Short mmCIF file of N, CA, C and O in Angstrom, two decimals:
data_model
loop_
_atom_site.label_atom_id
_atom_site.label_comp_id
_atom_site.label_asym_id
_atom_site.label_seq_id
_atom_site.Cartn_x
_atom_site.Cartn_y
_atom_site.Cartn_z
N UNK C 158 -15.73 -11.40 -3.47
CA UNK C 158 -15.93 -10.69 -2.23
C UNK C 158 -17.30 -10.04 -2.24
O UNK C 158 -17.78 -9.37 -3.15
N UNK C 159 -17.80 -10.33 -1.14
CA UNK C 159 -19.03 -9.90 -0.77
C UNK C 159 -19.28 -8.64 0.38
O UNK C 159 -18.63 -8.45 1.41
N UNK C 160 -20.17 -8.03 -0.02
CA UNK C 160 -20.04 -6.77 1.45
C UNK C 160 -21.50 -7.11 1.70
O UNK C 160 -22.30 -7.48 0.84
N UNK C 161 -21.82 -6.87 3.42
CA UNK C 161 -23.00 -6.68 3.37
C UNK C 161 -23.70 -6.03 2.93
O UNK C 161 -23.04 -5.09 2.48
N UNK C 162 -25.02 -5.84 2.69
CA UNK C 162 -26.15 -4.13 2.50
C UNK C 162 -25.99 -3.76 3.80
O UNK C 162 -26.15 -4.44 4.81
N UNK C 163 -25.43 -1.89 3.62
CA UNK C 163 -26.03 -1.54 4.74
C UNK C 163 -24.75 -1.30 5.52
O UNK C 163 -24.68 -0.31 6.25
N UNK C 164 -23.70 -2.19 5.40
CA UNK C 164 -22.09 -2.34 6.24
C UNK C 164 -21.27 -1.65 5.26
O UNK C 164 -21.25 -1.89 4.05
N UNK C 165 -20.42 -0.53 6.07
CA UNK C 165 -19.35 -0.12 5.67
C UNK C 165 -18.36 -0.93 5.15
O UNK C 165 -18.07 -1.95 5.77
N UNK C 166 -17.58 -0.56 3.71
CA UNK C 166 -16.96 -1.36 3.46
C UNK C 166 -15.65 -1.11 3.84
O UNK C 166 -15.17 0.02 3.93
N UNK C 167 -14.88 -2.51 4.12
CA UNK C 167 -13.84 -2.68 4.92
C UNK C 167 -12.46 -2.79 3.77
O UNK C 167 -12.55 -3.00 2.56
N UNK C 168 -11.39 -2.60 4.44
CA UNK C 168 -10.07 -2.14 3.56
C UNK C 168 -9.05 -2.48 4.18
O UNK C 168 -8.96 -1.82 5.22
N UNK C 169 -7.88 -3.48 4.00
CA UNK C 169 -7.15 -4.23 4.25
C UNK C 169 -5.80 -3.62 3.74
O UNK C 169 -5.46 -3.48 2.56
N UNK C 170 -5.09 -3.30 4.87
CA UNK C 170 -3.69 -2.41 4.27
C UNK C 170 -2.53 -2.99 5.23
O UNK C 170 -2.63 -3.28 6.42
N UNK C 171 -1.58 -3.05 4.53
CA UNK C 171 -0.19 -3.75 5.05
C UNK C 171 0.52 -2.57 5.61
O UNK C 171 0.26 -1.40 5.31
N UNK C 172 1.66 -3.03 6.65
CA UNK C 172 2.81 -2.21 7.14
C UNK C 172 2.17 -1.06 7.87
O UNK C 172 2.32 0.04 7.35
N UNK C 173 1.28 -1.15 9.32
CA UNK C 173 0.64 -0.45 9.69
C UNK C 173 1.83 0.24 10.48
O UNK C 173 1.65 1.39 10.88
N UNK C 174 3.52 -0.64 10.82
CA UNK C 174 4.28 0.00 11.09
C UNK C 174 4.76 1.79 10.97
O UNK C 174 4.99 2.71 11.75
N UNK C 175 4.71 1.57 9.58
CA UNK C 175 4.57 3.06 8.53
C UNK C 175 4.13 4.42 8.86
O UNK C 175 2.97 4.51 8.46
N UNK C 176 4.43 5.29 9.29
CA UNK C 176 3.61 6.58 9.77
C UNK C 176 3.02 6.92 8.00
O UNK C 176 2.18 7.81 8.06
N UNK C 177 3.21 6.53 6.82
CA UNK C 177 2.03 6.46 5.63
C UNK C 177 0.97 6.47 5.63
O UNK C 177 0.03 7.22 5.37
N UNK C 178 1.34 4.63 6.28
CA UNK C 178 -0.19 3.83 6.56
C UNK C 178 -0.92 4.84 7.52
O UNK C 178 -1.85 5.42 6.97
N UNK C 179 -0.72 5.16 8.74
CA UNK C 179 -1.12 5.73 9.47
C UNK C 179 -1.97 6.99 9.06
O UNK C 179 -3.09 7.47 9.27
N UNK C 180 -1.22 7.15 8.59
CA UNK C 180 -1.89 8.30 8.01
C UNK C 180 -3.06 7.31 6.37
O UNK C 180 -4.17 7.60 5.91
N UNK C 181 -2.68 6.89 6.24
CA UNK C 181 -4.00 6.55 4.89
C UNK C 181 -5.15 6.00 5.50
O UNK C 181 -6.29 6.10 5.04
N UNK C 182 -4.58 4.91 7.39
CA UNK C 182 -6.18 4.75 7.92
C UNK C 182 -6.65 5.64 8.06
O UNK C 182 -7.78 5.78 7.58
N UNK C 183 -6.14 6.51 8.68
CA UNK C 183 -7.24 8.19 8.90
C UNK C 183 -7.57 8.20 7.65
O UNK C 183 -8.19 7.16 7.42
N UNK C 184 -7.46 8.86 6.69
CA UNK C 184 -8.16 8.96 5.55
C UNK C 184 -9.18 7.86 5.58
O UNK C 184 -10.33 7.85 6.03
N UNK C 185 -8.51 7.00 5.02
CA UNK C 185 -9.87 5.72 4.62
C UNK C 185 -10.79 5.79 5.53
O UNK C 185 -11.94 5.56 5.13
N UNK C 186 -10.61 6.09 6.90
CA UNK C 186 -11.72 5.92 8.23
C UNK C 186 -12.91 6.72 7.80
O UNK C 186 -14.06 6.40 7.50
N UNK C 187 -12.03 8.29 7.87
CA UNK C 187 -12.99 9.38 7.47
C UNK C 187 -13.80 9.56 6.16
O UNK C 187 -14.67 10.39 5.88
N UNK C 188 -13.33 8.67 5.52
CA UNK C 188 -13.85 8.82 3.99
C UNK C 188 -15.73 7.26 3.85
O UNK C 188 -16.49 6.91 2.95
N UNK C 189 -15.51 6.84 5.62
CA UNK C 189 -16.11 5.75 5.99
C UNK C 189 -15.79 4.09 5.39
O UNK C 189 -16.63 3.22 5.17
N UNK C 190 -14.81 4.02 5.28
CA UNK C 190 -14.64 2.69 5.49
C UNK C 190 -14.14 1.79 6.69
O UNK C 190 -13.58 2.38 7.62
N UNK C 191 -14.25 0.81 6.75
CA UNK C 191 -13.34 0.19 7.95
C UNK C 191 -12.29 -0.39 7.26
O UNK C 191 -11.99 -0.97 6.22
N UNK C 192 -11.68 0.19 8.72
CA UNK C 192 -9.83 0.07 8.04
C UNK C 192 -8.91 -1.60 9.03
O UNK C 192 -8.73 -1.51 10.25
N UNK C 193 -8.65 -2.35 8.60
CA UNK C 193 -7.90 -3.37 9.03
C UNK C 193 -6.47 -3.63 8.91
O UNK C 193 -6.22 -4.55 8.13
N UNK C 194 -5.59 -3.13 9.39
CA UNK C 194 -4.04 -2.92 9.31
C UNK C 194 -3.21 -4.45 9.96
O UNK C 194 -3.43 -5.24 10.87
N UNK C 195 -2.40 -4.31 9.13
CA UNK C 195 -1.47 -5.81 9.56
C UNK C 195 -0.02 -4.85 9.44
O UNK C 195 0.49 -4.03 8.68
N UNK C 196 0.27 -5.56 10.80
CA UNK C 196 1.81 -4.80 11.26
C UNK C 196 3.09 -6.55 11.03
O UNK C 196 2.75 -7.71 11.29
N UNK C 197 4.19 -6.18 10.60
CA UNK C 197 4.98 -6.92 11.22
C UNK C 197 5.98 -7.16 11.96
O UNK C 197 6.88 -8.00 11.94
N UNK C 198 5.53 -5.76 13.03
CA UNK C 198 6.10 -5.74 14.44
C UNK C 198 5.31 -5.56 15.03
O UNK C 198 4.21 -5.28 14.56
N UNK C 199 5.66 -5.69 16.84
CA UNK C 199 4.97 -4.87 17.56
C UNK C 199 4.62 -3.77 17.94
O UNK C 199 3.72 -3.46 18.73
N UNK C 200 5.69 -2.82 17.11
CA UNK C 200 5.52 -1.45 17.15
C UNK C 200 5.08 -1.01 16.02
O UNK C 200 5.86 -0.84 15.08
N UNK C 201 3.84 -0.78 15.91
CA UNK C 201 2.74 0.06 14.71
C UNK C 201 2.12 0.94 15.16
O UNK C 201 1.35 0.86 16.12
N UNK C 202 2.53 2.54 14.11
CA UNK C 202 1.52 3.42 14.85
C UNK C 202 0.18 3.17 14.40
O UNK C 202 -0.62 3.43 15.30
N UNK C 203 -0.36 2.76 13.32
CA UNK C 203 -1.87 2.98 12.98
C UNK C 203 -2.37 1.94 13.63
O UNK C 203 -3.59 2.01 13.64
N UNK C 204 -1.73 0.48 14.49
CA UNK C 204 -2.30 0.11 15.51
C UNK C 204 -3.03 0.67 16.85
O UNK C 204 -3.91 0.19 17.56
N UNK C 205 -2.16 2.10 16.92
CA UNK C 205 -2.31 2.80 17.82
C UNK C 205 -3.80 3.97 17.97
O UNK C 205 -4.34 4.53 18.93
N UNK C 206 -4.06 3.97 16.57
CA UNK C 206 -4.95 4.89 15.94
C UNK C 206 -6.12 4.57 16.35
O UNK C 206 -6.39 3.44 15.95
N UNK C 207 -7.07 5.10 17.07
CA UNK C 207 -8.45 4.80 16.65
C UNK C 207 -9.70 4.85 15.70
O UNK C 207 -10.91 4.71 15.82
N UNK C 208 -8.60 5.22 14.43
CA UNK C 208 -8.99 4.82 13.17
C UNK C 208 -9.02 3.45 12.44
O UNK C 208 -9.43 2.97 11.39
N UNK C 209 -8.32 3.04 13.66
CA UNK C 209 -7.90 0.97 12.76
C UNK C 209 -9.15 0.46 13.57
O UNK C 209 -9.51 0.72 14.71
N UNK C 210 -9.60 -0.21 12.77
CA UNK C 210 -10.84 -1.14 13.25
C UNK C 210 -10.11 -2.69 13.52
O UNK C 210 -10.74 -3.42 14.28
N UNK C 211 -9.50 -2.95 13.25
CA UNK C 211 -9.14 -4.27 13.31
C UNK C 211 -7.68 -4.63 12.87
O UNK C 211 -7.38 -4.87 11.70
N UNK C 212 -6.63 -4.64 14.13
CA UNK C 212 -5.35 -4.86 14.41
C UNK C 212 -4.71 -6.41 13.88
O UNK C 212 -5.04 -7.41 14.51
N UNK C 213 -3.96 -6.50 12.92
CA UNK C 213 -3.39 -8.04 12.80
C UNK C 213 -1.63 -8.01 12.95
O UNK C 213 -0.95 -6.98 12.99
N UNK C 214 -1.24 -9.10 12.99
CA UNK C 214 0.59 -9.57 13.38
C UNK C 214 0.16 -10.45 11.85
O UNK C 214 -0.90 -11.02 11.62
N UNK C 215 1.39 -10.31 10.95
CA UNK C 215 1.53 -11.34 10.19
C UNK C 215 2.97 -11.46 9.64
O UNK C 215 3.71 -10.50 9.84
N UNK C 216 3.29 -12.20 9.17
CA UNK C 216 4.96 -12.41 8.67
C UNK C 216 5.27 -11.63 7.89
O UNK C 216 4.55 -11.35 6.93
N UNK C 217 6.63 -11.00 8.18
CA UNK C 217 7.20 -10.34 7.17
C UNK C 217 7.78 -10.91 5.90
O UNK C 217 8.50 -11.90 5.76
N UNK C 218 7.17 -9.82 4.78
CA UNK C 218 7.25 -10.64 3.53
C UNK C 218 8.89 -10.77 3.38
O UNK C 218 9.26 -11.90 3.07
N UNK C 219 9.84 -9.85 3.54
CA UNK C 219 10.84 -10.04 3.44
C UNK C 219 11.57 -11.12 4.11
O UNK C 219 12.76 -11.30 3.87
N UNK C 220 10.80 -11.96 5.07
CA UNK C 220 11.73 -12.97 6.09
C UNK C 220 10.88 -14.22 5.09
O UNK C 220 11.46 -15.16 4.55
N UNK C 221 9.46 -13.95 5.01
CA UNK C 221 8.90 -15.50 4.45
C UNK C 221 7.78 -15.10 3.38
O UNK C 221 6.63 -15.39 3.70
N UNK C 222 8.01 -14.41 2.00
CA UNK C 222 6.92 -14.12 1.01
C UNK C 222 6.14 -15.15 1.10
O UNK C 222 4.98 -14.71 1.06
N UNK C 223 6.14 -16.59 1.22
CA UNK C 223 4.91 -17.49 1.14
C UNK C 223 4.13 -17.50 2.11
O UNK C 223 2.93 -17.61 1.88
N UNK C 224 4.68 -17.39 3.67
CA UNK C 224 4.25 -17.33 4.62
C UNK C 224 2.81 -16.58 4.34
O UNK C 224 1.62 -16.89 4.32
N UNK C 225 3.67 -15.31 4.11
CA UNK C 225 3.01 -13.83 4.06
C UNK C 225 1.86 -14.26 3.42
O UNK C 225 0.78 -14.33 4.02
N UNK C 226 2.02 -14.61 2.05
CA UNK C 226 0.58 -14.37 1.28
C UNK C 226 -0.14 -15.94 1.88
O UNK C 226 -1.19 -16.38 1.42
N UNK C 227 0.25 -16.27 2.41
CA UNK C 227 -0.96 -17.61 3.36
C UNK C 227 -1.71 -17.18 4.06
O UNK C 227 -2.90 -17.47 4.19
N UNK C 228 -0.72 -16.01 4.92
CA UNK C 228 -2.09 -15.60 6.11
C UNK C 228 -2.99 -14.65 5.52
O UNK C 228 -4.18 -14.72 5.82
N UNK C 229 -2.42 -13.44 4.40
CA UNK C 229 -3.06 -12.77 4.01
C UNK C 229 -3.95 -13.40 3.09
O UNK C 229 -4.94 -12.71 2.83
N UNK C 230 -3.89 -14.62 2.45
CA UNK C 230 -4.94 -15.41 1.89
C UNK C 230 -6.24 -15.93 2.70
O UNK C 230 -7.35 -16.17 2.23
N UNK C 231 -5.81 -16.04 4.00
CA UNK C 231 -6.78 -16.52 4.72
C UNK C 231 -7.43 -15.52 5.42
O UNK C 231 -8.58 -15.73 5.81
N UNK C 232 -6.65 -14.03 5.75
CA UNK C 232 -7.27 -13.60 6.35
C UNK C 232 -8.47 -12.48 5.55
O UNK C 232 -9.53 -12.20 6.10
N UNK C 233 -8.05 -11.91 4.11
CA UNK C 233 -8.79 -11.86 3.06
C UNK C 233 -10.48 -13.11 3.26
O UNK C 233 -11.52 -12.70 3.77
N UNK C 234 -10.37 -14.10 2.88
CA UNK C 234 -11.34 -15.04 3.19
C UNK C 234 -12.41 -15.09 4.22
O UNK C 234 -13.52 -15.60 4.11
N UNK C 235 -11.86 -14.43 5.32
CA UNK C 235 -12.35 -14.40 6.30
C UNK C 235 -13.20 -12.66 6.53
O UNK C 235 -14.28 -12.33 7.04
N UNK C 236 -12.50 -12.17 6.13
CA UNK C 236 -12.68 -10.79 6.35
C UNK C 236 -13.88 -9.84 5.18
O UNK C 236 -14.65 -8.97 5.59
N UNK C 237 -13.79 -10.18 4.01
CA UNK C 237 -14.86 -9.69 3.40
C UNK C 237 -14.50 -8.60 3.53
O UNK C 237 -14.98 -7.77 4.30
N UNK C 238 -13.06 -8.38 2.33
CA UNK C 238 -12.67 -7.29 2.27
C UNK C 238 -13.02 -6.22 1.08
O UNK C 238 -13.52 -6.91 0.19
N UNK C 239 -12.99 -4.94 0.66
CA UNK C 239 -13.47 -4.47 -0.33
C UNK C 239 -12.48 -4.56 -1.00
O UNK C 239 -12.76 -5.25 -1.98
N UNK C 240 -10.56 -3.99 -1.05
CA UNK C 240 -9.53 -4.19 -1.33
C UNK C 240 -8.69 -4.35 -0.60
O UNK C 240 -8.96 -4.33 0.60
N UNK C 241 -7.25 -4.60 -1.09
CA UNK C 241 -6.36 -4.81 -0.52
C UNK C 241 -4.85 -3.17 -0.71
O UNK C 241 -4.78 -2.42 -1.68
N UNK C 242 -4.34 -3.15 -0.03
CA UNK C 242 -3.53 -2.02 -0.28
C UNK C 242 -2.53 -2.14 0.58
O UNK C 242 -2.45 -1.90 1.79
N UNK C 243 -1.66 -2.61 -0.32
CA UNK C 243 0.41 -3.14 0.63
C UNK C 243 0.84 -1.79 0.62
O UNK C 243 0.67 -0.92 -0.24
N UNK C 244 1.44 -1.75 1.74
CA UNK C 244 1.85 -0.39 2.24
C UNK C 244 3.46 -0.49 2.60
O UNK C 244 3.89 -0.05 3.66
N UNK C 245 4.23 -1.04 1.70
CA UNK C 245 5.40 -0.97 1.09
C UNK C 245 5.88 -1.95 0.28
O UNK C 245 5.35 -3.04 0.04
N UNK C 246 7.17 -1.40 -0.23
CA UNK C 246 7.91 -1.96 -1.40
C UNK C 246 7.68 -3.51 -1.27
O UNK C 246 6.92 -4.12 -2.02
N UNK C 247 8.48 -4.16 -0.12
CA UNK C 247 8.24 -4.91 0.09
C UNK C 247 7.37 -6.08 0.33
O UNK C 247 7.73 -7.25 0.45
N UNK C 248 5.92 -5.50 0.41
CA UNK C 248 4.22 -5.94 0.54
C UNK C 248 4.39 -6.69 -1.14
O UNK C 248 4.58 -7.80 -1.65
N UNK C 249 4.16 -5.12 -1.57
CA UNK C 249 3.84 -4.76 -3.08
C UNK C 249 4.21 -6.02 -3.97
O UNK C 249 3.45 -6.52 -4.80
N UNK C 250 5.71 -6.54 -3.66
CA UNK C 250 6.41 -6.93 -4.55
C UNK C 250 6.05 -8.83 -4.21
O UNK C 250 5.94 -9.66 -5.12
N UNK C 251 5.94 -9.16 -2.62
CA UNK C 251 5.18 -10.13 -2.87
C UNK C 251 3.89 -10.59 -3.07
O UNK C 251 3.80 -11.81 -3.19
N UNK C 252 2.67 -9.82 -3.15
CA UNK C 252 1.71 -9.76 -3.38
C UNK C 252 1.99 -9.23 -5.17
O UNK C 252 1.67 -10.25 -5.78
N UNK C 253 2.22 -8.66 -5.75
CA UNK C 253 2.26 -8.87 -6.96
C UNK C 253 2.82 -9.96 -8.03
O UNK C 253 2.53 -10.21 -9.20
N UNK C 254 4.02 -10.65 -6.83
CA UNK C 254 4.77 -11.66 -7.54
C UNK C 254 3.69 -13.20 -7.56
O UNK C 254 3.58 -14.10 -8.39
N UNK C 255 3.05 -12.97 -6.26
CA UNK C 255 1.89 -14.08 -6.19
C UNK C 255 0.66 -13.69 -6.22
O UNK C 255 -0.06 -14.10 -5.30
N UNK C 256 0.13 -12.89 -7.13
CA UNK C 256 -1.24 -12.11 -7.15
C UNK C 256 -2.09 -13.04 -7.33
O UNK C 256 -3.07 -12.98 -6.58
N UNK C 257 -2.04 -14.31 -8.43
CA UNK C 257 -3.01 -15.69 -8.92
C UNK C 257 -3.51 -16.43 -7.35
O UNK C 257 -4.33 -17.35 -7.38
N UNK C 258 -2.86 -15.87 -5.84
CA UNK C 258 -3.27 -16.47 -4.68
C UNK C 258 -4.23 -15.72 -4.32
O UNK C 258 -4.91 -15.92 -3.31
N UNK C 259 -4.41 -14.52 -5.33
CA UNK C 259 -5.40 -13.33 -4.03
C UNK C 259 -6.70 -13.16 -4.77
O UNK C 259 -7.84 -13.16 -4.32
N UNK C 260 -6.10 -12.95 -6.48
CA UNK C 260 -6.99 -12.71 -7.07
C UNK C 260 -8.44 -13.57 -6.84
O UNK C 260 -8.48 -14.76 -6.52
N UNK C 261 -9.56 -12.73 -7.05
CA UNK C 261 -10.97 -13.46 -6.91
C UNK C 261 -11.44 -13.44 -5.74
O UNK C 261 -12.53 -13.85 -5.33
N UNK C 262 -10.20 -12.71 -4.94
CA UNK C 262 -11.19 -13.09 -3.18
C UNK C 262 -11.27 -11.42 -2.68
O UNK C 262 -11.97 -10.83 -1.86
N UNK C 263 -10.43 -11.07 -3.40
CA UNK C 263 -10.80 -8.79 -3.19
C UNK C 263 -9.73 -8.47 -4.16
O UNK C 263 -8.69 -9.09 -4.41
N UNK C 264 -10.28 -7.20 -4.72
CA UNK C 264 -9.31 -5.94 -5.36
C UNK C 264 -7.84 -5.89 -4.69
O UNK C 264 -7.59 -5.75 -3.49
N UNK C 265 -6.73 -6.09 -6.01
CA UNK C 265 -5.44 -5.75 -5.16
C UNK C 265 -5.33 -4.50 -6.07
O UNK C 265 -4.69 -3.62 -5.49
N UNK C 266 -5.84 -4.08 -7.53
CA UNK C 266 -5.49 -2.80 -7.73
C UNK C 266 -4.41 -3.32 -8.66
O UNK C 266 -4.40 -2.43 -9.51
N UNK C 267 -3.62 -4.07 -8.96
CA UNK C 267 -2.18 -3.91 -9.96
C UNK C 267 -2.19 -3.97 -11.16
O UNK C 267 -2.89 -4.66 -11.89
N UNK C 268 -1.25 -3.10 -11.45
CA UNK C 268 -1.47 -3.41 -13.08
C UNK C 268 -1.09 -4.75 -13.54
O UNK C 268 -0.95 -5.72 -12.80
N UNK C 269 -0.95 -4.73 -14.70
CA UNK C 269 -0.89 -6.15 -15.41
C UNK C 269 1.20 -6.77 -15.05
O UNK C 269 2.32 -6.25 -15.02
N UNK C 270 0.67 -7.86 -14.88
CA UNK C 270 2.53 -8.32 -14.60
C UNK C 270 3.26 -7.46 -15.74
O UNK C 270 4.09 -6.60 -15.46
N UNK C 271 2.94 -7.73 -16.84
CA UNK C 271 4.01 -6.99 -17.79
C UNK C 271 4.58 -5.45 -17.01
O UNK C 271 5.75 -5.06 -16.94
N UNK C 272 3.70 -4.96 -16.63
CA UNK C 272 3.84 -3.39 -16.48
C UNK C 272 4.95 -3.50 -15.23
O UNK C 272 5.41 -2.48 -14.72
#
């Protein structure tokens, strides 16, 4: 992953559903990054925020974990992200169970499978 010179770096967080998340884009916003939230409903408050720079729909990991980490594989790729940060149990657990799809394209932050 590459950032531009000069461009705020951008930050990719799951379950914008979450009044958490919501609250961690504010943070991340104010702390200057750009914040990119993926909901998997239509009802997300940090969609609502004008702290989210960039609104996504993607599958819920609990209905389709492969799904999930496809789009978030592609949309990682596309996005030129600084990290990644699943914003529940559920994120967490398929993005850690398939981390060898993410790794090399941004920071997911996890510890080692053993742990």
């Amino acid at each position: 992953m590459k950032v531009r010179a000069g461009e705020p770096p951008r930050i990719l967080i799951t379950n914008a559903e979450e009044r958490s998340v919501l609250a961690s884009c504010r943070s991340l916003a104010v702390a200057g990054y750009r914040v990119s939230a993926i909901a998997f409903t239509h009802r997300a408050a940090a969609h609502h925020s004008r702290y989210c720079d960039k609104r996504l729909r993607m599958t819920d990991p609990a209905l389709d974990a492969e799904r999930f980490i496809d789009e978030l594989a592609d949309e990682l790729r596309r996005g030129r992200y600084a990290a990644l940060i699943p914003g529940s149990d559920r994120a967490l657990l398929a993005i850690s169970c398939m981390r060898e799809r993410l790794e090399g394209i941004t920071r997911i932050g996890l510890p080692s499978e053993e742990a």
